[in-house]
GROMACS .gro file of N, CA and C in nm:
model
  483
    1MET      N    1  -0.434   6.515  -0.674
    1MET     CA    2  -0.359   6.465  -0.561
    1MET      C    3  -0.448   6.428  -0.447
    2GLU      N    4  -0.418   6.303  -0.383
    2GLU     CA    5  -0.497   6.261  -0.277
    2GLU      C    6  -0.430   6.298  -0.144
    3GLN      N    7  -0.511   6.330  -0.049
    3GLN     CA    8  -0.464   6.363   0.079
    3GLN      C    9  -0.525   6.268   0.181
    4SER      N   10  -0.453   6.226   0.282
    4SER     CA   11  -0.500   6.141   0.380
    4SER      C   12  -0.528   6.218   0.514
    5ASN      N   13  -0.646   6.210   0.576
    5ASN     CA   14  -0.672   6.281   0.690
    5ASN      C   15  -0.649   6.194   0.816
    6GLY      N   16  -0.631   6.064   0.801
    6GLY     CA   17  -0.609   5.975   0.917
    6GLY      C   18  -0.461   5.962   0.959
    7PRO      N   19  -0.441   5.884   1.061
    7PRO     CA   20  -0.312   5.870   1.110
    7PRO      C   21  -0.230   5.779   1.014
    8ILE      N   22  -0.100   5.801   1.024
    8ILE     CA   23  -0.004   5.715   0.947
    8ILE      C   24   0.023   5.596   1.035
    9ILE      N   25  -0.009   5.473   0.978
    9ILE     CA   26   0.008   5.350   1.057
    9ILE      C   27   0.115   5.272   0.994
   10GLU      N   28   0.225   5.254   1.087
   10GLU     CA   29   0.343   5.173   1.048
   10GLU      C   30   0.302   5.028   1.021
   11PRO      N   31   0.365   4.953   0.944
   11PRO     CA   32   0.340   4.802   0.933
   11PRO      C   33   0.369   4.724   1.061
   12LEU      N   34   0.292   4.641   1.092
   12LEU     CA   35   0.288   4.566   1.219
   12LEU      C   36   0.396   4.455   1.210
   13ARG      N   37   0.496   4.473   1.304
   13ARG     CA   38   0.603   4.378   1.322
   13ARG      C   39   0.602   4.317   1.457
   14ALA      N   40   0.523   4.217   1.485
   14ALA     CA   41   0.505   4.167   1.608
   14ALA      C   42   0.462   4.022   1.605
   15ALA      N   43   0.435   3.955   1.725
   15ALA     CA   44   0.395   3.819   1.723
   15ALA      C   45   0.268   3.793   1.647
   16SER      N   46   0.177   3.891   1.639
   16SER     CA   47   0.050   3.867   1.571
   16SER      C   48   0.066   3.849   1.422
   17ALA      N   49   0.189   3.905   1.373
   17ALA     CA   50   0.201   3.897   1.231
   17ALA      C   51   0.317   3.791   1.197
   18ASP      N   52   0.411   3.773   1.285
   18ASP     CA   53   0.518   3.683   1.270
   18ASP      C   54   0.547   3.604   1.404
   19PRO      N   55   0.499   3.477   1.413
   19PRO     CA   56   0.518   3.407   1.532
   19PRO      C   57   0.669   3.378   1.568
   20SER      N   58   0.763   3.391   1.477
   20SER     CA   59   0.900   3.375   1.514
   20SER      C   60   0.945   3.503   1.586
   21PHE      N   61   0.871   3.601   1.600
   21PHE     CA   62   0.906   3.719   1.684
   21PHE      C   63   0.907   3.692   1.829
   22VAL      N   64   0.828   3.598   1.878
   22VAL     CA   65   0.822   3.563   2.019
   22VAL      C   66   0.929   3.465   2.056
   23PRO      N   67   1.021   3.497   2.150
   23PRO     CA   68   1.130   3.407   2.190
   23PRO      C   69   1.059   3.284   2.276
   24GLY      N   70   1.115   3.169   2.255
   24GLY     CA   71   1.067   3.060   2.335
   24GLY      C   72   0.967   2.972   2.250
   25ILE      N   73   0.918   3.028   2.142
   25ILE     CA   74   0.826   2.938   2.064
   25ILE      C   75   0.913   2.867   1.970
   26THR      N   76   0.882   2.733   1.970
   26THR     CA   77   0.964   2.651   1.877
   26THR      C   78   0.909   2.654   1.742
   27GLY      N   79   0.997   2.626   1.648
   27GLY     CA   80   0.960   2.636   1.511
   27GLY      C   81   0.896   2.500   1.465
   28ALA      N   82   0.874   2.485   1.337
   28ALA     CA   83   0.812   2.364   1.287
   28ALA      C   84   0.917   2.247   1.288
   29ALA      N   85   0.883   2.130   1.315
   29ALA     CA   86   0.980   2.022   1.326
   29ALA      C   87   1.028   1.997   1.180
   30PRO      N   88   1.164   1.961   1.172
   30PRO     CA   89   1.222   1.934   1.033
   30PRO      C   90   1.156   1.805   0.978
   31ALA      N   91   1.149   1.795   0.843
   31ALA     CA   92   1.090   1.686   0.787
   31ALA      C   93   1.175   1.560   0.809
   32GLU      N   94   1.110   1.447   0.809
   32GLU     CA   95   1.181   1.321   0.823
   32GLU      C   96   1.274   1.292   0.708
   33PRO      N   97   1.401   1.247   0.735
   33PRO     CA   98   1.488   1.217   0.630
   33PRO      C   99   1.439   1.100   0.544
   34GLU      N  100   1.457   1.106   0.415
   34GLU     CA  101   1.406   1.000   0.331
   34GLU      C  102   1.503   0.879   0.342
   35GLU      N  103   1.437   0.762   0.321
   35GLU     CA  104   1.516   0.642   0.322
   35GLU      C  105   1.595   0.630   0.196
   36PRO      N  106   1.712   0.568   0.192
   36PRO     CA  107   1.790   0.548   0.072
   36PRO      C  108   1.706   0.471  -0.031
   37ALA      N  109   1.724   0.503  -0.159
   37ALA     CA  110   1.638   0.440  -0.270
   37ALA      C  111   1.660   0.292  -0.272
   38GLY      N  112   1.783   0.234  -0.239
   38GLY     CA  113   1.795   0.089  -0.249
   38GLY      C  114   1.730   0.009  -0.145
   39GLU      N  115   1.701   0.071  -0.022
   39GLU     CA  116   1.646  -0.009   0.088
   39GLU      C  117   1.511   0.039   0.120
   40PRO      N  118   1.411  -0.060   0.118
   40PRO     CA  119   1.271  -0.025   0.146
   40PRO      C  120   1.261   0.005   0.298
   41ALA      N  121   1.157   0.086   0.324
   41ALA     CA  122   1.133   0.118   0.472
   41ALA      C  123   1.074   0.006   0.536
   42PRO      N  124   1.103  -0.028   0.662
   42PRO     CA  125   1.040  -0.135   0.726
   42PRO      C  126   0.894  -0.126   0.748
   43VAL      N  127   0.828  -0.227   0.745
   43VAL     CA  128   0.676  -0.228   0.750
   43VAL      C  129   0.640  -0.272   0.897
   44VAL      N  130   0.566  -0.193   0.960
   44VAL     CA  131   0.515  -0.222   1.103
   44VAL      C  132   0.365  -0.263   1.086
   45GLU      N  133   0.333  -0.381   1.121
   45GLU     CA  134   0.199  -0.432   1.114
   45GLU      C  135   0.129  -0.409   1.245
   46ASP      N  136   0.008  -0.365   1.246
   46ASP     CA  137  -0.076  -0.357   1.367
   46ASP      C  138  -0.123  -0.504   1.415
   47ALA      N  139  -0.115  -0.523   1.541
   47ALA     CA  140  -0.161  -0.663   1.605
   47ALA      C  141  -0.316  -0.641   1.587
   48PRO      N  142  -0.389  -0.750   1.551
   48PRO     CA  143  -0.523  -0.742   1.551
   48PRO      C  144  -0.591  -0.713   1.693
   49GLY      N  145  -0.692  -0.615   1.680
   49GLY     CA  146  -0.760  -0.586   1.800
   49GLY      C  147  -0.691  -0.485   1.885
   50THR      N  148  -0.576  -0.421   1.842
   50THR     CA  149  -0.519  -0.322   1.927
   50THR      C  150  -0.527  -0.186   1.858
   51ALA      N  151  -0.560  -0.084   1.937
   51ALA     CA  152  -0.570   0.050   1.872
   51ALA      C  153  -0.438   0.125   1.913
   52ASP      N  154  -0.417   0.233   1.851
   52ASP     CA  155  -0.297   0.315   1.879
   52ASP      C  156  -0.291   0.365   2.021
   53ASP      N  157  -0.404   0.386   2.091
   53ASP     CA  158  -0.417   0.430   2.220
   53ASP      C  159  -0.372   0.322   2.323
   54GLU      N  160  -0.384   0.194   2.279
   54GLU     CA  161  -0.367   0.088   2.368
   54GLU      C  162  -0.218   0.044   2.369
   55ARG      N  163  -0.139   0.077   2.281
   55ARG     CA  164   0.000   0.045   2.273
   55ARG      C  165   0.081   0.108   2.386
   56PRO      N  166   0.180   0.030   2.441
   56PRO     CA  167   0.264   0.083   2.542
   56PRO      C  168   0.336   0.200   2.499
   57ALA      N  169   0.374   0.293   2.598
   57ALA     CA  170   0.463   0.414   2.551
   57ALA      C  171   0.599   0.365   2.516
   58PRO      N  172   0.669   0.427   2.438
   58PRO     CA  173   0.807   0.392   2.400
   58PRO      C  174   0.895   0.409   2.520
   59ALA      N  175   0.990   0.330   2.529
   59ALA     CA  176   1.089   0.338   2.647
   59ALA      C  177   1.169   0.460   2.637
   60ALA      N  178   1.216   0.494   2.761
   60ALA     CA  179   1.289   0.623   2.759
   60ALA      C  180   1.425   0.603   2.695
   61GLU      N  181   1.491   0.707   2.654
   61GLU     CA  182   1.625   0.710   2.598
   61GLU      C  183   1.716   0.648   2.696
   62PRO      N  184   1.832   0.585   2.645
   62PRO     CA  185   1.924   0.527   2.740
   62PRO      C  186   1.986   0.620   2.847
   63GLY      N  187   2.023   0.732   2.813
   63GLY     CA  188   2.065   0.835   2.909
   63GLY      C  189   1.968   0.923   2.976
   64GLU      N  190   1.840   0.895   2.950
   64GLU     CA  191   1.732   0.974   3.002
   64GLU      C  192   1.652   0.896   3.112
   65GLU      N  193   1.641   0.954   3.226
   65GLU     CA  194   1.574   0.882   3.346
   65GLU      C  195   1.454   0.965   3.376
   66PRO      N  196   1.345   0.901   3.410
   66PRO     CA  197   1.219   0.977   3.443
   66PRO      C  198   1.243   1.047   3.573
   67ALA      N  199   1.189   1.168   3.588
   67ALA     CA  200   1.195   1.246   3.712
   67ALA      C  201   1.125   1.176   3.826
   68ASP      N  202   1.184   1.176   3.948
   68ASP     CA  203   1.121   1.120   4.063
   68ASP      C  204   1.024   1.220   4.141
   69GLY      N  205   1.047   1.349   4.106
   69GLY     CA  206   0.973   1.453   4.178
   69GLY      C  207   0.838   1.472   4.126
   70PRO      N  208   0.762   1.570   4.165
   70PRO     CA  209   0.616   1.600   4.124
   70PRO      C  210   0.614   1.628   3.981
   71VAL      N  211   0.505   1.603   3.914
   71VAL     CA  212   0.478   1.646   3.772
   71VAL      C  213   0.339   1.704   3.767
   72PHE      N  214   0.323   1.813   3.707
   72PHE     CA  215   0.198   1.877   3.690
   72PHE      C  216   0.158   1.874   3.543
   73GLU      N  217   0.032   1.829   3.507
   73GLU     CA  218  -0.013   1.825   3.370
   73GLU      C  219  -0.166   1.859   3.373
   74ALA      N  220  -0.196   1.950   3.290
   74ALA     CA  221  -0.336   1.990   3.265
   74ALA      C  222  -0.355   2.018   3.116
   75ALA      N  223  -0.461   1.968   3.064
   75ALA     CA  224  -0.493   1.967   2.929
   75ALA      C  225  -0.642   1.983   2.907
   76ASP      N  226  -0.685   2.051   2.795
   76ASP     CA  227  -0.813   2.038   2.745
   76ASP      C  228  -0.800   2.005   2.592
   77ARG      N  229  -0.910   2.040   2.516
   77ARG     CA  230  -0.906   2.001   2.374
   77ARG      C  231  -0.804   2.083   2.291
   78ARG      N  232  -0.776   2.201   2.345
   78ARG     CA  233  -0.682   2.284   2.264
   78ARG      C  234  -0.547   2.311   2.328
   79GLY      N  235  -0.546   2.322   2.463
   79GLY     CA  236  -0.418   2.364   2.521
   79GLY      C  237  -0.367   2.252   2.619
   80ARG      N  238  -0.237   2.270   2.658
   80ARG     CA  239  -0.172   2.170   2.743
   80ARG      C  240  -0.065   2.242   2.824
   81ILE      N  241  -0.058   2.220   2.953
   81ILE     CA  242   0.056   2.258   3.044
   81ILE      C  243   0.112   2.144   3.100
   82VAL      N  244   0.251   2.142   3.099
   82VAL     CA  245   0.322   2.040   3.169
   82VAL      C  246   0.441   2.112   3.250
   83ALA      N  247   0.453   2.079   3.366
   83ALA     CA  248   0.562   2.128   3.455
   83ALA      C  249   0.626   2.007   3.523
   84ASP      N  250   0.757   1.990   3.512
   84ASP     CA  251   0.815   1.887   3.570
   84ASP      C  252   0.968   1.927   3.599
   85ALA      N  253   1.055   1.837   3.630
   85ALA     CA  254   1.192   1.863   3.665
   85ALA      C  255   1.272   1.948   3.562
   86GLU      N  256   1.228   1.926   3.430
   86GLU     CA  257   1.293   1.995   3.323
   86GLU      C  258   1.253   2.138   3.309
   87GLY      N  259   1.131   2.176   3.339
   87GLY     CA  260   1.083   2.310   3.322
   87GLY      C  261   0.926   2.310   3.292
   88VAL      N  262   0.895   2.410   3.226
   88VAL     CA  263   0.748   2.436   3.195
   88VAL      C  264   0.725   2.425   3.041
   89ARG      N  265   0.634   2.352   2.995
   89ARG     CA  266   0.595   2.342   2.846
   89ARG      C  267   0.454   2.385   2.837
   90LEU      N  268   0.433   2.480   2.744
   90LEU     CA  269   0.294   2.526   2.710
   90LEU      C  270   0.268   2.494   2.565
   91SER      N  271   0.151   2.447   2.539
   91SER     CA  272   0.112   2.426   2.397
   91SER      C  273  -0.038   2.466   2.387
   92TYR      N  274  -0.060   2.528   2.266
   92TYR     CA  275  -0.201   2.568   2.232
   92TYR      C  276  -0.218   2.554   2.089
   93ASP      N  277  -0.308   2.471   2.045
   93ASP     CA  278  -0.328   2.436   1.898
   93ASP      C  279  -0.197   2.388   1.850
   94GLU      N  280  -0.141   2.454   1.748
   94GLU     CA  281  -0.026   2.417   1.686
   94GLU      C  282   0.102   2.477   1.741
   95GLU      N  283   0.093   2.576   1.832
   95GLU     CA  284   0.200   2.657   1.883
   95GLU      C  285   0.244   2.586   2.020
   96ALA      N  286   0.383   2.599   2.039
   96ALA     CA  287   0.430   2.540   2.164
   96ALA      C  288   0.555   2.611   2.207
   97CYS      N  289   0.574   2.626   2.332
   97CYS     CA  290   0.701   2.688   2.389
   97CYS      C  291   0.751   2.608   2.513
   98GLU      N  292   0.877   2.612   2.534
   98GLU     CA  293   0.932   2.549   2.652
   98GLU      C  294   1.017   2.634   2.725
   99PHE      N  295   1.023   2.632   2.862
   99PHE     CA  296   1.099   2.718   2.947
   99PHE      C  297   1.172   2.630   3.047
  100ARG      N  298   1.299   2.641   3.058
  100ARG     CA  299   1.367   2.570   3.164
  100ARG      C  300   1.353   2.663   3.299
  101TRP      N  301   1.372   2.601   3.414
  101TRP     CA  302   1.348   2.667   3.533
  101TRP      C  303   1.429   2.787   3.550
  102ASP      N  304   1.550   2.788   3.501
  102ASP     CA  305   1.643   2.900   3.520
  102ASP      C  306   1.609   3.021   3.420
  103GLU      N  307   1.509   2.996   3.321
  103GLU     CA  308   1.468   3.102   3.234
  103GLU      C  309   1.342   3.172   3.283
  104LEU      N  310   1.293   3.138   3.406
  104LEU     CA  311   1.158   3.191   3.451
  104LEU      C  312   1.186   3.294   3.558
  105ALA      N  313   1.103   3.402   3.555
  105ALA     CA  314   1.108   3.493   3.664
  105ALA      C  315   0.989   3.470   3.764
  106ALA      N  316   0.881   3.421   3.704
  106ALA     CA  317   0.768   3.395   3.797
  106ALA      C  318   0.666   3.296   3.719
  107VAL      N  319   0.589   3.226   3.795
  107VAL     CA  320   0.475   3.151   3.742
  107VAL      C  321   0.363   3.175   3.830
  108GLU      N  322   0.248   3.222   3.768
  108GLU     CA  323   0.136   3.243   3.845
  108GLU      C  324   0.015   3.168   3.791
  109SER      N  325  -0.071   3.128   3.880
  109SER     CA  326  -0.198   3.071   3.838
  109SER      C  327  -0.317   3.139   3.897
  110GLU      N  328  -0.420   3.127   3.822
  110GLU     CA  329  -0.550   3.193   3.865
  110GLU      C  330  -0.666   3.103   3.818
  111LYS      N  331  -0.770   3.088   3.900
  111LYS     CA  332  -0.883   3.011   3.867
  111LYS      C  333  -1.006   3.112   3.844
  112GLY      N  334  -1.087   3.078   3.757
  112GLY     CA  335  -1.192   3.169   3.716
  112GLY      C  336  -1.286   3.181   3.827
  113ARG      N  337  -1.348   3.295   3.840
  113ARG     CA  338  -1.437   3.321   3.956
  113ARG      C  339  -1.554   3.226   3.951
  114PHE      N  340  -1.622   3.209   3.843
  114PHE     CA  341  -1.749   3.137   3.839
  114PHE      C  342  -1.744   3.004   3.761
  115GLY      N  343  -1.635   2.985   3.690
  115GLY     CA  344  -1.631   2.874   3.602
  115GLY      C  345  -1.519   2.770   3.625
  116LYS      N  346  -1.499   2.706   3.517
  116LYS     CA  347  -1.400   2.600   3.519
  116LYS      C  348  -1.268   2.638   3.445
  117ARG      N  349  -1.243   2.762   3.444
  117ARG     CA  350  -1.118   2.806   3.367
  117ARG      C  351  -1.002   2.818   3.466
  118PHE      N  352  -0.886   2.761   3.416
  118PHE     CA  353  -0.763   2.768   3.504
  118PHE      C  354  -0.657   2.832   3.415
  119THR      N  355  -0.596   2.946   3.446
  119THR     CA  356  -0.507   3.021   3.378
  119THR      C  357  -0.355   3.016   3.443
  120VAL      N  358  -0.263   2.975   3.366
  120VAL     CA  359  -0.121   2.978   3.416
  120VAL      C  360  -0.055   3.077   3.328
  121THR      N  361   0.020   3.178   3.387
  121THR     CA  362   0.102   3.265   3.325
  121THR      C  363   0.245   3.249   3.355
  122VAL      N  364   0.335   3.239   3.257
  122VAL     CA  365   0.474   3.218   3.276
  122VAL      C  366   0.540   3.356   3.255
  123HIS      N  367   0.610   3.411   3.353
  123HIS     CA  368   0.682   3.547   3.325
  123HIS      C  369   0.833   3.509   3.302
  124THR      N  370   0.902   3.580   3.217
  124THR     CA  371   1.041   3.571   3.194
  124THR      C  372   1.107   3.709   3.242
  125PRO      N  373   1.239   3.687   3.277
  125PRO     CA  374   1.307   3.804   3.320
  125PRO      C  375   1.313   3.931   3.236
  126ASP      N  376   1.293   3.908   3.093
  126ASP     CA  377   1.282   4.026   3.011
  126ASP      C  378   1.151   4.080   3.005
  127ARG      N  379   1.066   4.066   3.096
  127ARG     CA  380   0.931   4.125   3.109
  127ARG      C  381   0.833   4.081   3.014
  128ARG      N  382   0.849   3.959   2.959
  128ARG     CA  383   0.739   3.900   2.874
  128ARG      C  384   0.668   3.803   2.954
  129TRP      N  385   0.541   3.778   2.910
  129TRP     CA  386   0.458   3.692   2.983
  129TRP      C  387   0.382   3.602   2.877
  130TYR      N  388   0.354   3.482   2.916
  130TYR     CA  389   0.289   3.389   2.828
  130TYR      C  390   0.173   3.320   2.901
  131PRO      N  391   0.048   3.371   2.886
  131PRO     CA  392  -0.065   3.307   2.957
  131PRO      C  393  -0.122   3.197   2.875
  132ILE      N  394  -0.173   3.091   2.937
  132ILE     CA  395  -0.250   2.981   2.869
  132ILE      C  396  -0.370   2.953   2.965
  133GLU      N  397  -0.480   2.938   2.897
  133GLU     CA  398  -0.601   2.901   2.963
  133GLU      C  399  -0.656   2.767   2.936
  134ILE      N  400  -0.678   2.692   3.041
  134ILE     CA  401  -0.726   2.542   3.024
  134ILE      C  402  -0.865   2.545   3.084
  135ILE      N  403  -0.961   2.469   3.024
  135ILE     CA  404  -1.088   2.450   3.081
  135ILE      C  405  -1.097   2.315   3.131
  136ALA      N  406  -1.129   2.315   3.254
  136ALA     CA  407  -1.137   2.185   3.346
  136ALA      C  408  -1.262   2.121   3.315
  137PRO      N  409  -1.262   1.976   3.342
  137PRO     CA  410  -1.381   1.911   3.317
  137PRO      C  411  -1.490   1.943   3.419
  138ASP      N  412  -1.450   1.977   3.539
  138ASP     CA  413  -1.541   2.022   3.642
  138ASP      C  414  -1.470   2.116   3.748
  139ARG      N  415  -1.545   2.192   3.828
  139ARG     CA  416  -1.482   2.292   3.908
  139ARG      C  417  -1.382   2.235   4.008
  140GLY      N  418  -1.405   2.108   4.058
  140GLY     CA  419  -1.320   2.047   4.158
  140GLY      C  420  -1.183   2.023   4.099
  141ARG      N  421  -1.179   1.998   3.979
  141ARG     CA  422  -1.055   1.963   3.912
  141ARG      C  423  -0.957   2.092   3.910
  142VAL      N  424  -1.013   2.212   3.900
  142VAL     CA  425  -0.933   2.329   3.903
  142VAL      C  426  -0.862   2.349   4.039
  143THR      N  427  -0.928   2.316   4.147
  143THR     CA  428  -0.865   2.320   4.281
  143THR      C  429  -0.749   2.223   4.285
  144ALA      N  430  -0.771   2.107   4.227
  144ALA     CA  431  -0.674   2.000   4.236
  144ALA      C  432  -0.547   2.046   4.150
  145TRP      N  433  -0.572   2.104   4.039
  145TRP     CA  434  -0.467   2.151   3.947
  145TRP      C  435  -0.380   2.264   4.025
  146GLU      N  436  -0.450   2.348   4.103
  146GLU     CA  437  -0.374   2.454   4.177
  146GLU      C  438  -0.284   2.378   4.280
  147SER      N  439  -0.328   2.288   4.348
  147SER     CA  440  -0.242   2.224   4.445
  147SER      C  441  -0.130   2.144   4.382
  148GLU      N  442  -0.158   2.078   4.273
  148GLU     CA  443  -0.050   2.009   4.196
  148GLU      C  444   0.056   2.095   4.138
  149LEU      N  445   0.010   2.211   4.087
  149LEU     CA  446   0.109   2.314   4.031
  149LEU      C  447   0.198   2.374   4.150
  150ASP      N  448   0.135   2.405   4.258
  150ASP     CA  449   0.201   2.447   4.377
  150ASP      C  450   0.316   2.356   4.427
  151ALA      N  451   0.279   2.220   4.415
  151ALA     CA  452   0.380   2.121   4.462
  151ALA      C  453   0.493   2.116   4.367
  152VAL      N  454   0.474   2.139   4.237
  152VAL     CA  455   0.576   2.135   4.144
  152VAL      C  456   0.660   2.259   4.158
  153LEU      N  457   0.601   2.380   4.173
  153LEU     CA  458   0.673   2.501   4.187
  153LEU      C  459   0.752   2.503   4.312
  154ASP      N  460   0.708   2.446   4.427
  154ASP     CA  461   0.781   2.425   4.548
  154ASP      C  462   0.909   2.341   4.533
  155ALA      N  463   0.886   2.240   4.448
  155ALA     CA  464   0.997   2.137   4.434
  155ALA      C  465   1.108   2.200   4.338
  156TYR      N  466   1.067   2.264   4.229
  156TYR     CA  467   1.172   2.296   4.131
  156TYR      C  468   1.206   2.442   4.112
  157PHE      N  469   1.111   2.537   4.142
  157PHE     CA  470   1.137   2.676   4.098
  157PHE      C  471   1.215   2.743   4.217
  158ASP      N  472   1.322   2.803   4.178
  158ASP     CA  473   1.411   2.866   4.275
  158ASP      C  474   1.383   3.018   4.266
  159GLU      N  475   1.320   3.068   4.361
  159GLU     CA  476   1.280   3.201   4.355
  159GLU      C  477   1.389   3.308   4.385
  160THR      N  478   1.505   3.262   4.429
  160THR     CA  479   1.628   3.348   4.455
  160THR      C  480   1.695   3.370   4.323
  161ALA      N  481   1.671   3.296   4.215
  161ALA     CA  482   1.749   3.315   4.089
  161ALA      C  483   1.720   3.445   4.023
   0.00000   0.00000   0.00000
């Protein structure tokens, strides 16, 4: 008969093992619907000399108007933060989450003491927090990001909610 001298460890049921455990994280996008068998898919040809980056952005949806207020956007090679009239969107590698302004309890930012790191932490009313760290191209950009984020928070975030 074997006897264990160590502690009994329960199986881990948290975000580290199951990403769907975290509220606010969106799931994988559904697959594109297949075209009917009788109709071939339309072919879109590239114009010579144009790259994907040079094409104009698609027009907004008919009922969707761009926001006139301030917009904050910061990104590096792995992460991205966008705050605008709709709310705050965070993405890091393949994970992404979205928060409307009425879903937030607080948004705090912090710049690294010696480097180019800029951290934004989104707090929800149910005492959860979602930090994301972005590495700026230079130290001056971190200061600009702080002022841009403050302008967006002043415009859209209602602290009395």
